[in-house]
PDB file of C-alpha atoms in Angstrom:
ATOM      1  CA  MET B   1     -45.384  46.704  -8.922  1.00 83.00           C
ATOM      2  CA  PRO B   2     -46.537  49.936  -7.264  1.00 92.00           C
ATOM      3  CA  ARG B   3     -44.552  53.058  -8.098  1.00 96.00           C
ATOM      4  CA  GLY B   4     -45.116  56.370  -6.446  1.00 97.00           C
ATOM      5  CA  ARG B   5     -43.879  59.306  -4.451  1.00 97.00           C
ATOM      6  CA  TYR B   6     -43.954  60.191  -0.775  1.00 97.00           C
ATOM      7  CA  SER B   7     -43.336  63.671   0.609  1.00 96.00           C
ATOM      8  CA  LEU B   8     -41.413  63.719   3.884  1.00 95.00           C
ATOM      9  CA  HIS B   9     -41.564  66.404   6.558  1.00 93.00           C
ATOM     10  CA  ASP B  10     -40.687  66.916  10.181  1.00 90.00           C
ATOM     11  CA  PRO B  11     -43.635  65.460  12.154  1.00 88.00           C
ATOM     12  CA  HIS B  12     -43.385  68.204  14.784  1.00 88.00           C
ATOM     13  CA  ASP B  13     -42.916  71.489  12.908  1.00 91.00           C
ATOM     14  CA  HIS B  14     -43.778  70.219   9.376  1.00 89.00           C
ATOM     15  CA  THR B  15     -40.502  71.439   7.862  1.00 92.00           C
ATOM     16  CA  PRO B  16     -40.167  69.788   4.413  1.00 93.00           C
ATOM     17  CA  LEU B  17     -37.437  67.152   4.349  1.00 91.00           C
ATOM     18  CA  GLY B  18     -37.717  66.103   0.719  1.00 93.00           C
ATOM     19  CA  GLU B  19     -39.360  63.407  -1.365  1.00 96.00           C
ATOM     20  CA  GLU B  20     -38.977  59.664  -1.736  1.00 97.00           C
ATOM     21  CA  HIS B  21     -39.610  58.189  -5.193  1.00 97.00           C
ATOM     22  CA  PHE B  22     -40.169  54.450  -4.832  1.00 98.00           C
ATOM     23  CA  HIS B  23     -41.157  51.184  -6.414  1.00 97.00           C
ATOM     24  CA  CYS B  24     -41.796  47.913  -4.624  1.00 97.00           C
ATOM     25  CA  ALA B  25     -42.887  44.381  -5.425  1.00 94.00           C
ATOM     26  CA  THR B  26     -43.979  41.232  -3.643  1.00 91.00           C
ATOM     27  CA  GLY B  27     -42.900  37.744  -4.625  1.00 83.00           C
ATOM     28  CA  PRO B  28     -42.903  34.151  -3.358  1.00 81.00           C
ATOM     29  CA  SER B  29     -39.640  34.759  -1.522  1.00 85.00           C
ATOM     30  CA  GLY B  30     -40.583  38.072   0.103  1.00 93.00           C
ATOM     31  CA  TRP B  31     -40.701  41.783  -0.783  1.00 96.00           C
ATOM     32  CA  ARG B  32     -38.326  44.393  -2.171  1.00 97.00           C
ATOM     33  CA  TYR B  33     -38.505  48.176  -1.907  1.00 98.00           C
ATOM     34  CA  VAL B  34     -36.197  50.567  -3.772  1.00 98.00           C
ATOM     35  CA  SER B  35     -36.295  54.354  -3.566  1.00 98.00           C
ATOM     36  CA  GLN B  36     -34.382  57.524  -4.338  1.00 97.00           C
ATOM     37  CA  LEU B  37     -34.570  60.491  -1.987  1.00 95.00           C
ATOM     38  CA  THR B  38     -34.341  64.129  -3.031  1.00 94.00           C
ATOM     39  CA  THR B  39     -33.916  67.343  -1.079  1.00 92.00           C
ATOM     40  CA  PRO B  40     -36.822  69.818  -0.831  1.00 88.00           C
ATOM     41  CA  SER B  41     -37.370  71.591  -4.132  1.00 68.00           C
ATOM     42  CA  GLY B  42     -37.848  74.931  -2.455  1.00 44.00           C
ATOM     43  CA  ASP B  43     -40.641  75.957  -4.796  1.00 42.00           C
ATOM     44  CA  GLY B  44     -43.406  75.176  -2.293  1.00 39.00           C
ATOM     45  CA  GLY B  45     -45.534  73.735  -5.046  1.00 39.00           C
ATOM     46  CA  GLY B  46     -44.964  70.010  -4.784  1.00 41.00           C
ATOM     47  CA  GLY B  47     -42.624  69.935  -7.759  1.00 45.00           C
ATOM     48  CA  ALA B  48     -40.236  67.243  -8.865  1.00 53.00           C
ATOM     49  CA  GLY B  49     -37.987  67.732  -5.875  1.00 54.00           C
ATOM     50  CA  GLY B  50     -34.420  68.928  -5.482  1.00 74.00           C
ATOM     51  CA  GLU B  51     -31.016  67.293  -5.589  1.00 84.00           C
ATOM     52  CA  PRO B  52     -30.399  63.607  -4.880  1.00 88.00           C
ATOM     53  CA  ALA B  53     -30.140  63.042  -1.137  1.00 90.00           C
ATOM     54  CA  GLY B  54     -29.832  59.283  -0.732  1.00 94.00           C
ATOM     55  CA  SER B  55     -31.434  55.933  -1.408  1.00 96.00           C
ATOM     56  CA  VAL B  56     -33.088  52.949   0.238  1.00 97.00           C
ATOM     57  CA  ASP B  57     -32.922  49.316  -0.907  1.00 98.00           C
ATOM     58  CA  LEU B  58     -34.671  46.866   1.419  1.00 98.00           C
ATOM     59  CA  THR B  59     -35.356  43.188   0.764  1.00 97.00           C
ATOM     60  CA  LEU B  60     -37.475  41.040   3.105  1.00 97.00           C
ATOM     61  CA  ASP B  61     -37.674  37.275   3.242  1.00 95.00           C
ATOM     62  CA  ALA B  62     -40.976  35.392   3.296  1.00 92.00           C
ATOM     63  CA  LEU B  63     -41.283  35.937   7.063  1.00 93.00           C
ATOM     64  CA  GLY B  64     -40.768  39.691   6.830  1.00 94.00           C
ATOM     65  CA  ARG B  65     -37.207  39.666   8.159  1.00 96.00           C
ATOM     66  CA  PRO B  66     -34.677  42.126   6.656  1.00 97.00           C
ATOM     67  CA  LEU B  67     -32.713  39.887   4.318  1.00 96.00           C
ATOM     68  CA  ARG B  68     -30.715  42.836   2.975  1.00 97.00           C
ATOM     69  CA  LEU B  69     -30.642  46.567   3.670  1.00 98.00           C
ATOM     70  CA  GLN B  70     -28.663  49.222   1.818  1.00 97.00           C
ATOM     71  CA  LEU B  71     -28.959  52.875   2.803  1.00 97.00           C
ATOM     72  CA  HIS B  72     -27.179  55.916   1.405  1.00 95.00           C
ATOM     73  CA  ALA B  73     -27.390  59.420   2.854  1.00 93.00           C
ATOM     74  CA  GLY B  74     -24.894  62.199   2.295  1.00 85.00           C
ATOM     75  CA  ASN B  75     -21.436  60.651   2.440  1.00 89.00           C
ATOM     76  CA  TRP B  76     -22.506  57.648   4.498  1.00 94.00           C
ATOM     77  CA  GLN B  77     -23.827  54.219   3.674  1.00 95.00           C
ATOM     78  CA  VAL B  78     -25.133  51.252   5.655  1.00 97.00           C
ATOM     79  CA  ARG B  79     -25.347  47.613   4.623  1.00 97.00           C
ATOM     80  CA  GLY B  80     -27.112  45.202   6.932  1.00 98.00           C
ATOM     81  CA  GLY B  81     -29.355  42.214   7.397  1.00 97.00           C
ATOM     82  CA  ALA B  82     -30.856  39.764   9.859  1.00 96.00           C
ATOM     83  CA  LEU B  83     -27.975  37.835  11.430  1.00 95.00           C
ATOM     84  CA  ASP B  84     -27.850  37.055  15.168  1.00 94.00           C
ATOM     85  CA  GLY B  85     -30.483  39.740  15.565  1.00 96.00           C
ATOM     86  CA  VAL B  86     -29.538  42.487  13.106  1.00 98.00           C
ATOM     87  CA  THR B  87     -26.006  43.146  11.883  1.00 98.00           C
ATOM     88  CA  TRP B  88     -24.685  46.049   9.829  1.00 98.00           C
ATOM     89  CA  VAL B  89     -21.627  47.873   8.510  1.00 97.00           C
ATOM     90  CA  ARG B  90     -21.653  51.676   8.400  1.00 96.00           C
ATOM     91  CA  THR B  91     -18.993  53.406   6.346  1.00 95.00           C
ATOM     92  CA  ASP B  92     -17.910  56.594   4.603  1.00 88.00           C
ATOM     93  CA  PRO B  93     -16.881  56.655   0.906  1.00 76.00           C
ATOM     94  CA  THR B  94     -13.221  55.955   1.683  1.00 77.00           C
ATOM     95  CA  GLY B  95     -13.922  53.159   4.148  1.00 78.00           C
ATOM     96  CA  GLU B  96     -11.580  54.793   6.642  1.00 82.00           C
ATOM     97  CA  HIS B  97     -14.317  55.163   9.249  1.00 81.00           C
ATOM     98  CA  ALA B  98     -16.103  51.850   8.707  1.00 91.00           C
ATOM     99  CA  THR B  99     -17.705  50.355  11.812  1.00 94.00           C
ATOM    100  CA  GLU B 100     -19.605  47.136  12.388  1.00 96.00           C
ATOM    101  CA  GLY B 101     -22.577  46.680  14.672  1.00 97.00           C
ATOM    102  CA  ASN B 102     -24.819  43.928  15.971  1.00 97.00           C
ATOM    103  CA  VAL B 103     -27.864  44.147  18.251  1.00 97.00           C
ATOM    104  CA  PRO B 104     -30.304  41.405  19.329  1.00 97.00           C
ATOM    105  CA  ALA B 105     -33.150  43.317  17.680  1.00 97.00           C
ATOM    106  CA  HIS B 106     -36.068  42.307  15.469  1.00 97.00           C
ATOM    107  CA  ALA B 107     -35.533  44.670  12.528  1.00 97.00           C
ATOM    108  CA  PHE B 108     -34.296  48.035  11.271  1.00 98.00           C
ATOM    109  CA  THR B 109     -36.208  51.305  11.132  1.00 97.00           C
ATOM    110  CA  GLY B 110     -35.812  54.878   9.918  1.00 94.00           C
ATOM    111  CA  THR B 111     -37.685  57.701   8.219  1.00 93.00           C
ATOM    112  CA  SER B 112     -38.463  55.732   5.038  1.00 96.00           C
ATOM    113  CA  PRO B 113     -42.029  54.354   4.783  1.00 97.00           C
ATOM    114  CA  ALA B 114     -40.433  51.050   3.772  1.00 98.00           C
ATOM    115  CA  PHE B 115     -39.625  50.282   7.385  1.00 98.00           C
ATOM    116  CA  ALA B 116     -43.238  50.628   8.522  1.00 97.00           C
ATOM    117  CA  VAL B 117     -44.405  48.235   5.806  1.00 97.00           C
ATOM    118  CA  ALA B 118     -41.615  45.806   6.669  1.00 97.00           C
ATOM    119  CA  LEU B 119     -42.448  45.743  10.355  1.00 97.00           C
ATOM    120  CA  SER B 120     -46.166  45.304   9.751  1.00 96.00           C
ATOM    121  CA  ARG B 121     -45.277  42.353   7.527  1.00 96.00           C
ATOM    122  CA  MET B 122     -43.052  40.807  10.181  1.00 96.00           C
ATOM    123  CA  LEU B 123     -45.569  41.202  13.017  1.00 96.00           C
ATOM    124  CA  ARG B 124     -48.649  40.043  11.062  1.00 95.00           C
ATOM    125  CA  LEU B 125     -50.985  41.324  13.728  1.00 96.00           C
ATOM    126  CA  ALA B 126     -54.706  40.617  13.786  1.00 94.00           C
ATOM    127  CA  PRO B 127     -57.325  43.235  14.699  1.00 92.00           C
ATOM    128  CA  GLY B 128     -57.950  43.216  18.420  1.00 87.00           C
ATOM    129  CA  GLU B 129     -54.816  41.205  19.138  1.00 91.00           C
ATOM    130  CA  GLY B 130     -52.695  42.479  21.979  1.00 92.00           C
ATOM    131  CA  ALA B 131     -49.839  44.857  21.261  1.00 95.00           C
ATOM    132  CA  LYS B 132     -46.437  43.411  20.466  1.00 97.00           C
ATOM    133  CA  ARG B 133     -43.163  44.838  21.681  1.00 97.00           C
ATOM    134  CA  VAL B 134     -40.274  45.077  19.217  1.00 98.00           C
ATOM    135  CA  ARG B 135     -36.666  46.185  19.479  1.00 98.00           C
ATOM    136  CA  LEU B 136     -35.394  48.110  16.470  1.00 98.00           C
ATOM    137  CA  VAL B 137     -32.185  49.697  15.214  1.00 98.00           C
ATOM    138  CA  ALA B 138     -32.855  53.103  13.654  1.00 97.00           C
ATOM    139  CA  PHE B 139     -30.705  54.854  11.043  1.00 96.00           C
ATOM    140  CA  THR B 140     -31.517  58.487  10.283  1.00 88.00           C
ATOM    141  CA  ALA B 141     -30.015  60.979   7.855  1.00 85.00           C
ATOM    142  CA  PRO B 142     -27.676  62.700   7.416  1.00 87.00           C
ATOM    143  CA  VAL B 143     -25.044  60.493   9.073  1.00 91.00           C
ATOM    144  CA  LEU B 144     -26.994  57.196   9.497  1.00 94.00           C
ATOM    145  CA  ALA B 145     -25.787  56.734  13.071  1.00 93.00           C
ATOM    146  CA  PRO B 146     -27.418  53.659  14.667  1.00 96.00           C
ATOM    147  CA  ARG B 147     -29.768  53.979  17.630  1.00 96.00           C
ATOM    148  CA  THR B 148     -31.570  51.142  19.412  1.00 97.00           C
ATOM    149  CA  LEU B 149     -35.158  51.728  20.466  1.00 97.00           C
ATOM    150  CA  ASP B 150     -38.211  49.812  21.675  1.00 98.00           C
ATOM    151  CA  GLN B 151     -41.719  50.187  20.280  1.00 98.00           C
ATOM    152  CA  SER B 152     -45.124  48.630  20.860  1.00 98.00           C
ATOM    153  CA  TRP B 153     -47.327  47.906  17.819  1.00 98.00           C
ATOM    154  CA  ALA B 154     -51.051  47.131  17.838  1.00 97.00           C
ATOM    155  CA  LEU B 155     -53.476  46.688  14.928  1.00 97.00           C
ATOM    156  CA  VAL B 156     -56.516  48.634  16.099  1.00 96.00           C
ATOM    157  CA  ASP B 157     -58.689  48.491  12.974  1.00 96.00           C
ATOM    158  CA  ARG B 158     -58.941  46.876   9.531  1.00 96.00           C
ATOM    159  CA  THR B 159     -61.313  48.425   7.015  1.00 96.00           C
ATOM    160  CA  ALA B 160     -62.183  47.474   3.431  1.00 93.00           C
ATOM    161  CA  HIS B 161     -62.773  50.485   1.169  1.00 91.00           C
ATOM    162  CA  PRO B 162     -64.495  50.036  -2.215  1.00 90.00           C
ATOM    163  CA  THR B 163     -62.454  51.110  -5.259  1.00 85.00           C
ATOM    164  CA  ASP B 164     -62.670  50.676  -9.031  1.00 83.00           C
ATOM    165  CA  ASN B 165     -60.176  47.810  -8.696  1.00 79.00           C
ATOM    166  CA  GLY B 166     -62.002  46.011  -5.897  1.00 82.00           C
ATOM    167  CA  PRO B 167     -61.867  46.412  -2.108  1.00 88.00           C
ATOM    168  CA  LEU B 168     -58.795  48.115  -0.637  1.00 92.00           C
ATOM    169  CA  THR B 169     -57.987  46.841   2.842  1.00 95.00           C
ATOM    170  CA  VAL B 170     -56.495  49.503   5.102  1.00 97.00           C
ATOM    171  CA  ASP B 171     -54.882  48.635   8.438  1.00 97.00           C
ATOM    172  CA  GLU B 172     -54.649  51.198  11.223  1.00 97.00           C
ATOM    173  CA  TYR B 173     -51.732  50.669  13.610  1.00 97.00           C
ATOM    174  CA  ARG B 174     -51.065  52.281  16.966  1.00 97.00           C
ATOM    175  CA  VAL B 175     -47.353  52.665  17.622  1.00 97.00           C
ATOM    176  CA  ASP B 176     -45.933  53.594  21.020  1.00 97.00           C
ATOM    177  CA  ASP B 177     -42.342  54.613  21.690  1.00 96.00           C
ATOM    178  CA  LEU B 178     -41.609  52.812  24.939  1.00 96.00           C
ATOM    179  CA  GLN B 179     -38.787  55.187  25.877  1.00 94.00           C
ATOM    180  CA  THR B 180     -40.528  58.523  25.355  1.00 94.00           C
ATOM    181  CA  GLY B 181     -44.189  57.512  25.672  1.00 94.00           C
ATOM    182  CA  GLU B 182     -44.964  59.176  22.335  1.00 95.00           C
ATOM    183  CA  ARG B 183     -47.833  57.566  20.407  1.00 96.00           C
ATOM    184  CA  HIS B 184     -48.744  57.843  16.741  1.00 96.00           C
ATOM    185  CA  THR B 185     -50.967  56.198  14.139  1.00 97.00           C
ATOM    186  CA  LEU B 186     -50.090  54.583  10.808  1.00 97.00           C
ATOM    187  CA  HIS B 187     -52.411  53.621   7.952  1.00 98.00           C
ATOM    188  CA  ILE B 188     -51.040  50.917   5.647  1.00 98.00           C
ATOM    189  CA  ALA B 189     -52.629  49.227   2.639  1.00 96.00           C
ATOM    190  CA  GLY B 190     -50.696  46.202   1.413  1.00 94.00           C
ATOM    191  CA  ASP B 191     -47.156  47.425   0.782  1.00 96.00           C
ATOM    192  CA  VAL B 192     -47.924  51.162   0.720  1.00 97.00           C
ATOM    193  CA  VAL B 193     -48.123  53.618   3.631  1.00 98.00           C
ATOM    194  CA  LEU B 194     -51.185  55.806   3.132  1.00 96.00           C
ATOM    195  CA  SER B 195     -50.482  58.158   6.025  1.00 95.00           C
ATOM    196  CA  ALA B 196     -48.117  58.443   8.970  1.00 96.00           C
ATOM    197  CA  PRO B 197     -46.439  61.220  10.968  1.00 95.00           C
ATOM    198  CA  GLY B 198     -43.998  62.961   8.639  1.00 94.00           C
ATOM    199  CA  ILE B 199     -45.158  60.976   5.581  1.00 96.00           C
ATOM    200  CA  GLU B 200     -47.686  61.826   2.869  1.00 96.00           C
ATOM    201  CA  LEU B 201     -48.408  59.626  -0.136  1.00 97.00           C
ATOM    202  CA  GLU B 202     -48.474  62.057  -3.069  1.00 96.00           C
ATOM    203  CA  ASP B 203     -48.610  59.774  -6.131  1.00 96.00           C
ATOM    204  CA  LEU B 204     -49.289  56.083  -6.764  1.00 95.00           C
ATOM    205  CA  ASP B 205     -49.512  54.620 -10.264  1.00 94.00           C
ATOM    206  CA  SER B 206     -51.149  51.287  -9.374  1.00 91.00           C
ATOM    207  CA  PRO B 207     -52.928  49.704  -6.387  1.00 91.00           C
ATOM    208  CA  PRO B 208     -50.809  48.416  -3.497  1.00 94.00           C
ATOM    209  CA  SER B 209     -49.622  44.837  -3.708  1.00 92.00           C
ATOM    210  CA  THR B 210     -51.285  42.300  -1.431  1.00 86.00           C
ATOM    211  CA  PHE B 211     -49.133  40.051   0.718  1.00 83.00           C
ATOM    212  CA  VAL B 212     -50.075  36.381   0.511  1.00 71.00           C
TER     213      VAL B 212
END
């Protein structure tokens, strides 16, 4: 069960956005990722982080579909899952402003590295295979407002790196935003994001889990 810490920053101007302390685990029925987010510590030294800022709880089924999603950010929360596409409820603490949504999309996305791992698991691309187009519903802090977007994912390289615990297979993905034309690269090993725009893996206490 890998445990670790990501630092998050704005991918354009590199403004620190905080840290995400996570643990995740694979199993015969899928994968679960749980994390707590903190605000930037303000000390500039990669400390323990600031105040609690939210949380992520994502469970996938054996096919990589979002069986259950729970997000908290500020005073808002989202609960969702794969149902007739993806379905969710977004609400404030009182429930007065609760709204429901449904989109014929493949999965959810957002700033958490969990979403990149989840989508790579769902697509199960092979190196050299053509790019696949996916429709996603994004939720971003601080208000978790939903936004539908289209991306194209391609697995451009798969490399085995020797380690003390055996070979570590790293997948390099090319991701295109089909609305803006923006392109970026992700590096994922098992169920851990090694690098991505706005994401840095700072600590990891055990090797990434391998999906069967």
